[in-house]
Structures are given as C-alpha cells and as structure tokens.
Short mmCIF file of C-alpha atoms and ligand atoms in Angstrom, two decimals:
data_model
loop_
_atom_site.label_atom_id
_atom_site.label_comp_id
_atom_site.label_asym_id
_atom_site.label_seq_id
_atom_site.Cartn_x
_atom_site.Cartn_y
_atom_site.Cartn_z
CA UNK K 1428 -0.02 -0.12 0.01
CA UNK K 1429 2.73 2.38 0.70
CA UNK K 1430 5.23 3.13 -2.21
CA UNK K 1431 8.42 4.45 -1.81
CA UNK K 1432 8.65 8.31 -1.27
CA UNK K 1433 9.82 10.67 -3.48
CA UNK K 1434 12.79 12.14 -1.69
CA UNK K 1435 12.36 16.07 -2.59
CA UNK K 1436 9.18 16.25 -0.49
CA UNK K 1437 10.13 15.55 3.08
CA UNK K 1438 6.91 16.79 4.81
CA UNK K 1439 3.75 15.75 6.52
CA UNK K 1440 1.29 17.25 3.90
CA UNK K 1441 -2.42 17.88 3.75
CA UNK K 1442 -3.84 19.27 0.83
CA UNK K 1443 -7.39 20.55 0.36
CA UNK K 1444 -9.04 18.50 2.89
CA UNK K 1445 -12.76 18.63 3.13
CA UNK K 1446 -14.74 16.81 5.91
CA UNK K 1447 -18.48 16.80 6.47
CA UNK K 1448 -20.75 15.04 9.13
CA UNK K 1449 -24.32 14.67 7.90
CA UNK K 1450 -24.44 18.38 7.00
CA UNK K 1451 -21.77 19.78 9.54
CA UNK K 1452 -19.02 21.24 7.65
CA UNK K 1453 -16.23 19.94 10.04
CA UNK K 1454 -13.34 20.92 7.27
CA UNK K 1455 -13.42 22.99 4.06
CA UNK K 1456 -10.41 22.74 2.00
CA UNK K 1457 -7.68 22.77 4.60
CA UNK K 1458 -4.18 22.65 3.51
CA UNK K 1459 -0.97 22.78 5.51
CA UNK K 1460 2.30 21.32 6.08
CA UNK K 1461 4.45 20.17 8.91
CA UNK K 1462 8.10 20.05 8.14
CA UNK K 1463 10.93 17.84 9.86
CA UNK K 1464 12.50 19.60 12.66
CA UNK K 1465 9.59 22.42 13.39
CA UNK K 1466 6.45 22.62 15.38
CA UNK K 1467 3.13 23.62 13.78
CA UNK K 1468 0.64 24.80 16.23
CA UNK K 1469 -2.93 24.30 15.02
CA UNK K 1470 -5.40 26.39 17.38
CA UNK K 1471 -9.14 27.30 16.98
CA UNK K 1472 -12.45 27.48 19.10
CA UNK K 1473 -14.06 24.09 20.29
CA UNK K 1474 -15.69 22.42 17.06
CA UNK K 1475 -12.98 24.22 14.65
CA UNK K 1476 -12.21 20.71 13.22
CA UNK K 1477 -8.76 20.22 14.95
CA UNK K 1478 -9.59 16.75 16.23
CA UNK K 1479 -11.16 15.97 12.79
CA UNK K 1480 -8.16 16.97 10.90
CA UNK K 1481 -5.88 14.69 13.38
CA UNK K 1482 -8.17 11.85 12.71
CA UNK K 1483 -7.90 12.16 8.95
CA UNK K 1484 -4.00 12.76 9.29
CA UNK K 1485 -3.78 9.59 11.28
CA UNK K 1486 -6.15 7.52 9.45
CA UNK K 1487 -8.97 7.36 11.78
CA UNK K 1488 -11.22 9.12 9.40
CA UNK K 1489 -11.21 9.51 5.85
CA UNK K 1490 -11.91 13.13 4.03
CA UNK K 1491 -14.60 13.61 1.70
CA UNK K 1492 -11.89 15.02 -0.57
CA UNK K 1493 -8.42 15.96 -0.48
CA UNK K 1494 -5.04 14.22 0.40
CA UNK K 1495 -2.70 13.20 3.15
CA UNK K 1496 1.09 12.92 1.85
CA UNK K 1497 3.83 11.52 4.16
CA UNK K 1498 7.24 12.26 2.62
CA UNK K 1499 5.83 12.66 -0.79
CA UNK K 1500 3.85 9.41 -0.49
CA UNK K 1501 -0.01 9.52 -0.50
CA UNK K 1502 -1.24 7.99 2.40
CA UNK K 1503 -4.83 9.43 2.44
CA UNK K 1504 -6.47 5.74 2.70
CA UNK K 1505 -3.73 3.93 4.49
CA UNK K 1506 -4.61 2.17 7.77
CA UNK K 1507 -3.26 4.08 11.24
CA UNK K 1508 -1.12 1.23 11.82
CA UNK K 1509 0.47 1.38 8.60
CA UNK K 1510 0.85 4.89 8.90
CA UNK K 1511 2.64 4.43 12.30
CA UNK K 1512 4.95 1.89 11.12
CA UNK K 1513 5.88 4.48 8.25
CA UNK K 1514 6.61 7.31 10.95
CA UNK K 1515 3.60 8.88 11.86
CA UNK K 1516 2.44 8.93 15.29
CA UNK K 1517 -0.53 10.54 17.38
CA UNK K 1518 -1.87 11.12 20.95
CA UNK K 1519 -5.60 11.12 21.75
CA UNK K 1520 -7.34 14.01 23.25
CA UNK K 1521 -8.85 11.93 26.00
CA UNK K 1522 -6.32 9.51 27.28
CA UNK K 1523 -6.64 6.08 25.51
CA UNK K 1524 -3.98 4.33 27.81
CA UNK K 1525 -4.40 0.36 28.87
CA UNK K 1526 -5.79 1.46 32.30
CA UNK K 1527 -4.90 -2.09 33.84
CA UNK K 1528 -1.16 -1.96 32.43
CA UNK K 1529 1.78 -0.21 33.94
CA UNK K 1530 3.46 2.86 32.47
CA UNK K 1531 6.24 0.54 31.12
CA UNK K 1532 3.98 -2.08 29.72
CA UNK K 1533 1.92 0.67 27.87
CA UNK K 1534 4.95 1.87 26.09
CA UNK K 1535 6.31 -1.57 25.49
CA UNK K 1536 3.05 -2.86 24.00
CA UNK K 1537 2.66 0.04 21.47
CA UNK K 1538 6.19 -0.50 20.40
CA UNK K 1539 5.54 -3.94 19.71
CA UNK K 1540 2.21 -2.90 18.06
CA UNK K 1541 4.69 -1.03 15.52
CA UNK K 1542 6.45 -4.29 14.58
CA UNK K 1543 9.24 -3.95 17.10
CA UNK K 1544 10.71 -7.16 19.08
CA UNK K 1545 10.17 -7.61 22.70
CA UNK K 1546 13.67 -6.67 23.52
CA UNK K 1547 13.71 -3.74 21.03
CA UNK K 1548 10.42 -2.38 22.69
CA UNK K 1549 11.63 -2.73 26.10
CA UNK K 1550 14.69 -0.85 25.30
CA UNK K 1551 12.69 2.13 23.57
CA UNK K 1552 10.63 1.99 26.76
CA UNK K 1553 13.21 2.67 28.88
CA UNK K 1554 14.77 5.37 26.98
CA UNK K 1555 11.29 7.18 26.94
CA UNK K 1556 11.03 6.35 30.58
CA UNK K 1557 13.97 8.44 31.08
CA UNK K 1558 13.83 10.98 28.70
CA UNK K 1559 10.15 11.78 30.21
CA UNK K 1560 11.11 11.63 33.73
CA UNK K 1561 8.96 8.53 34.35
CA UNK K 1562 11.32 6.17 35.83
CA UNK K 1563 9.79 6.36 39.17
CA UNK K 1564 6.40 5.60 37.94
CA UNK K 1565 7.37 2.93 35.54
CA UNK K 1566 5.60 -0.07 37.62
CA UNK K 1567 2.44 1.99 38.41
CA UNK K 1568 -0.55 1.06 36.86
CA UNK K 1569 -2.13 3.80 34.32
CA UNK K 1570 -5.20 3.98 35.93
CA UNK K 1571 -3.56 5.19 39.26
CA UNK K 1572 -1.77 8.28 37.67
CA UNK K 1573 -1.97 11.73 38.41
CA UNK K 1574 -3.69 13.78 35.26
CA UNK K 1575 -0.28 15.44 34.37
CA UNK K 1576 1.69 12.30 34.51
CA UNK K 1577 -1.03 10.38 32.52
CA UNK K 1578 -0.39 13.03 29.69
CA UNK K 1579 2.91 12.51 29.36
CA UNK K 1580 2.83 8.86 29.10
CA UNK K 1581 0.45 9.54 26.30
CA UNK K 1582 2.98 11.44 24.43
CA UNK K 1583 5.86 8.88 25.73
CA UNK K 1584 3.51 6.23 24.11
CA UNK K 1585 3.21 8.02 20.70
CA UNK K 1586 6.88 7.96 20.49
CA UNK K 1587 7.36 4.33 21.00
CA UNK K 1588 6.92 4.11 17.14
CA UNK K 1589 10.36 6.18 16.81
CA UNK K 1590 8.02 8.54 14.52
CA UNK K 1591 9.44 11.09 11.98
CA UNK K 1592 6.15 13.09 13.01
CA UNK K 1593 4.03 13.05 15.76
CA UNK K 1594 0.26 14.64 16.01
CA UNK K 1595 -0.33 15.85 19.70
CA UNK K 1596 -4.00 16.43 20.28
CA UNK K 1597 -4.44 18.59 23.43
CA UNK K 1598 -1.48 16.87 25.14
CA UNK K 1599 -1.08 19.53 27.96
CA UNK K 1600 -4.80 19.81 28.89
CA UNK K 1601 -4.84 20.20 32.77
CA UNK K 1602 -1.36 20.43 33.43
CA UNK K 1603 -0.25 22.97 35.86
CA UNK K 1604 2.02 25.91 34.99
CA UNK K 1605 5.30 24.05 36.08
CA UNK K 1606 4.37 20.95 34.50
CA UNK K 1607 3.55 22.77 31.23
CA UNK K 1608 7.16 24.43 31.28
CA UNK K 1609 8.67 20.84 31.41
CA UNK K 1610 6.33 19.93 28.64
CA UNK K 1611 7.41 22.67 26.39
CA UNK K 1612 11.08 21.49 26.92
CA UNK K 1613 10.27 17.90 25.73
CA UNK K 1614 8.61 19.35 22.66
CA UNK K 1615 11.59 21.49 21.81
CA UNK K 1616 13.73 18.41 22.22
CA UNK K 1617 11.58 16.41 19.88
CA UNK K 1618 12.09 19.26 17.41
CA UNK K 1619 15.78 19.32 18.01
CA UNK K 1620 15.81 15.76 17.00
CA UNK K 1621 14.42 16.44 13.69
CA UNK K 1622 10.71 15.44 14.43
CA UNK K 1623 7.88 17.43 12.82
CA UNK K 1624 5.59 18.01 15.69
CA UNK K 1625 1.83 19.22 15.01
CA UNK K 1626 0.55 20.60 18.24
CA UNK K 1627 -3.22 21.24 19.18
CA UNK K 1628 -3.57 23.22 22.62
CA UNK K 1629 -5.72 25.84 24.04
CA UNK K 1630 -2.76 27.05 26.25
CA UNK K 1631 -1.73 30.13 24.27
CA UNK K 1632 1.47 30.89 26.11
CA UNK K 1633 2.45 27.09 25.15
CA UNK K 1634 1.87 27.60 21.57
CA UNK K 1635 3.46 30.87 21.16
CA UNK K 1636 6.47 29.57 23.01
CA UNK K 1637 7.07 26.38 21.13
CA UNK K 1638 5.60 26.82 17.93
CA UNK K 1639 7.75 27.84 14.61
CA UNK K 1640 4.14 28.43 12.71
CA UNK K 1641 0.84 28.34 13.85
CA UNK K 1642 -2.09 27.54 11.59
CA UNK K 1643 -5.72 28.89 12.92
CA UNK K 1644 -8.83 26.93 12.06
CA UNK K 1645 -12.45 28.75 12.57
CA UNK K 1646 -15.50 26.62 11.66
CA UNK K 1647 -13.65 24.17 9.61
CA UNK K 1648 -11.63 26.90 7.54
CA UNK K 1649 -8.19 28.24 7.48
CA UNK K 1650 -8.38 31.52 9.20
CA UNK K 1651 -4.75 32.41 8.94
CA UNK K 1652 -1.46 30.61 9.07
CA UNK K 1653 1.98 32.34 10.07
CA UNK K 1654 4.76 32.88 12.79
CA UNK K 1655 3.63 33.43 16.47
CA UNK K 1656 4.25 37.17 15.90
CA UNK K 1657 2.14 37.50 12.77
CA UNK K 1658 -0.51 35.34 14.37
CA UNK K 1659 -0.51 37.18 17.68
CA UNK K 1660 -0.83 40.41 15.71
CA UNK K 1661 -3.58 39.40 13.70
CA UNK K 1662 -6.80 41.28 13.96
CA UNK K 1663 -8.74 38.24 12.29
CA UNK K 1664 -7.27 36.15 15.16
CA UNK K 1665 -8.92 38.38 18.03
CA UNK K 1666 -12.16 38.69 15.88
CA UNK K 1667 -12.49 34.89 15.80
CA UNK K 1668 -11.81 34.23 19.40
CA UNK K 1669 -13.91 36.95 20.68
CA UNK K 1670 -16.56 36.61 18.12
CA UNK K 1671 -19.67 38.70 17.73
CA UNK K 1672 -20.95 38.30 20.93
CA UNK K 1673 -17.64 39.10 22.55
CA UNK K 1674 -17.39 36.04 24.81
CA UNK K 1675 -14.33 34.10 24.53
CA UNK K 1676 -14.79 30.44 23.31
CA UNK K 1677 -12.47 27.66 24.34
P1 ADP A 1381 -12.26 20.54 17.64
O1 ADP A 1381 -11.51 19.37 17.76
O2 ADP A 1381 -11.58 21.58 17.06
O3 ADP A 1381 -13.01 21.03 18.91
P2 ADP A 1381 -13.90 18.69 16.21
O4 ADP A 1381 -12.84 18.11 14.90
O5 ADP A 1381 -13.95 17.73 17.45
O6 ADP A 1381 -13.18 20.17 16.51
O7 ADP A 1381 -15.02 18.85 15.54
C1 ADP A 1381 -15.69 19.88 14.19
C2 ADP A 1381 -16.93 19.75 14.03
O8 ADP A 1381 -17.13 18.28 13.46
C3 ADP A 1381 -17.82 19.72 15.42
O9 ADP A 1381 -18.95 20.70 14.90
C4 ADP A 1381 -18.21 18.42 15.75
O10 ADP A 1381 -19.34 18.30 16.32
C5 ADP A 1381 -18.19 17.73 14.42
N1 ADP A 1381 -17.79 16.19 14.30
C6 ADP A 1381 -16.48 15.84 14.79
N2 ADP A 1381 -16.71 14.54 14.64
C7 ADP A 1381 -17.83 14.10 14.38
C8 ADP A 1381 -18.51 12.83 14.31
N3 ADP A 1381 -17.74 11.59 14.24
N4 ADP A 1381 -19.85 12.64 13.61
C9 ADP A 1381 -20.72 13.81 13.94
N5 ADP A 1381 -20.02 15.20 13.73
C10 ADP A 1381 -18.76 15.08 14.24
MG1 MG A 1382 -10.90 18.37 19.49
#
C-alpha cells in the first residue's frame, strides 16, 4: 500500500481536505504542512475541526476530498497502523492508555504493535521512561496516575514507534504551570531531534512559546497561518476568538 517516497518532499502535507458529518462542515479545503524539525501549532475554538483533521491525518477517519502525503507518499487511505509503521504517531485528546497495564507496559505494548521485537520494545520504553522523567512511575498502573503524568505517558507512548512526525491533540490539557514548562522543553527536544510536530492546545502561552508556525482554524476553515508574531498581531484572530458576542470560546 505504501510506495517508496519521492525524496524531495520531506513533510507531512495535507492538501485541500474537506470533511462533513451529516451536513456539518467540519473541514473545508484545509491545507497545511508539517516539516521535519519544526513545530506547527493548530489552534481554533471548540468545534473548529482540529480533532477531525488529526483523525484524518492519522487514518482514523477519511476525508470526503483532499489528500494526506507522508514524505511524498499519498497515505490518504492507509490504515492507522500502516501510517504508524511509516513514521506517523499521534496522541488522543482523551487518554486512551491501557488502564490495567503499567506505564512501562503501556509503552512496550505500543512499540511492539508497530513491529518492534519484545527486546527492542523494552529498550525503547526504558529510553522514553528516562527522557520523560517517568522512571519512578514505571511500574504504576496507568489507572492510578495523576492527570499530568497520564498526559506525559500518552506522549511517550506516541513516540514508542520512533516516529518522524507526531500529532499531539491537546497533550497539555489540565497540566499546571510547572508541568507545562517541562512539557515545552520536551517538545523542543523532539524538534531538535528532527521530528515534525503538530501541536493542538488551548494554552496560548505554550503555543506561542514552542511553535515555529501557527495555523488557525475557525468553523472548519483556515483563518490564517503564520509565525507566532504574525498570528498574535492579527486582527482576524482576535475577532475569531472574541466573536460577535464578545465572549471568549475555548
Ligand atoms: P475541535 O477538535 O476543533 O474541537 P472537532 O474536529 O472535534 O473540533 O469537531 C468539528 C465539528 O465536527 C464539530 O461540529 C463536531 O461536532 C463535528 N464532528 C466531529 N466528529 C464528528 C462525528 N464523528 N460525527 C458527527 N459530527 C462530528
Ligand atoms: Mg478536539
């Protein structure tokens, strides 16, 4: 299903993606690209279509039209596990850990699910436990974790398949200020290692701090894409978030 990539187009690229659910236009003609070694922020009010886009990029949903390209290969119709084996990983907005398994086991099982041997998966897990400061929690059951730790394990798990690109759907939701600072550091490390990161979050400080570019969706359409400075200073953004009613959506 996956052909060999054309070397010139290293990026995770979405072109002209449109998706409706029974008359609700969740996404209309959305295009964006995540390049290796960069962080693209994806922001917008609730219902803007952010999670729908992540589902389409990761293969949990299909667009009505448009394409998803992974390093030059059309993966629009590839299954999620095929995408994962080809270097595309995601987190889920709501947990999705195996609650009865330990932190270590959650990472090992995910790594094995992408084709690693048990031995390789354990080595992957040990490395991620260290880099995410999770060693002290390694044998704790996922169901017993405080919220902030659970989010970190979700990200560590996404990285278990050694991805080239990672999609993070509100990974920092519910973290406290200190945890968000550490989380920003982890994201910068991923970028510095050459990963392409798509980061969805409502925490504007986090987004402005770690993103190289920011893509703003409103009601399924692209409002603006630019650098943090360009987006912060745009009148459209203020209008989109304040709306006609003057109340801030989240
Ligand atoms: P966001 O993540 O930006 O909050 P979503 O992508 O979850 O937005 O939702 C975008 C729109 O699509 C919303 O109006 C939502 O109700 C609708 N939607 C998303 N998924 C489905 C689905 N599976 N069935 C019906 N409507 C959906
Ligand atoms: Mg969402």
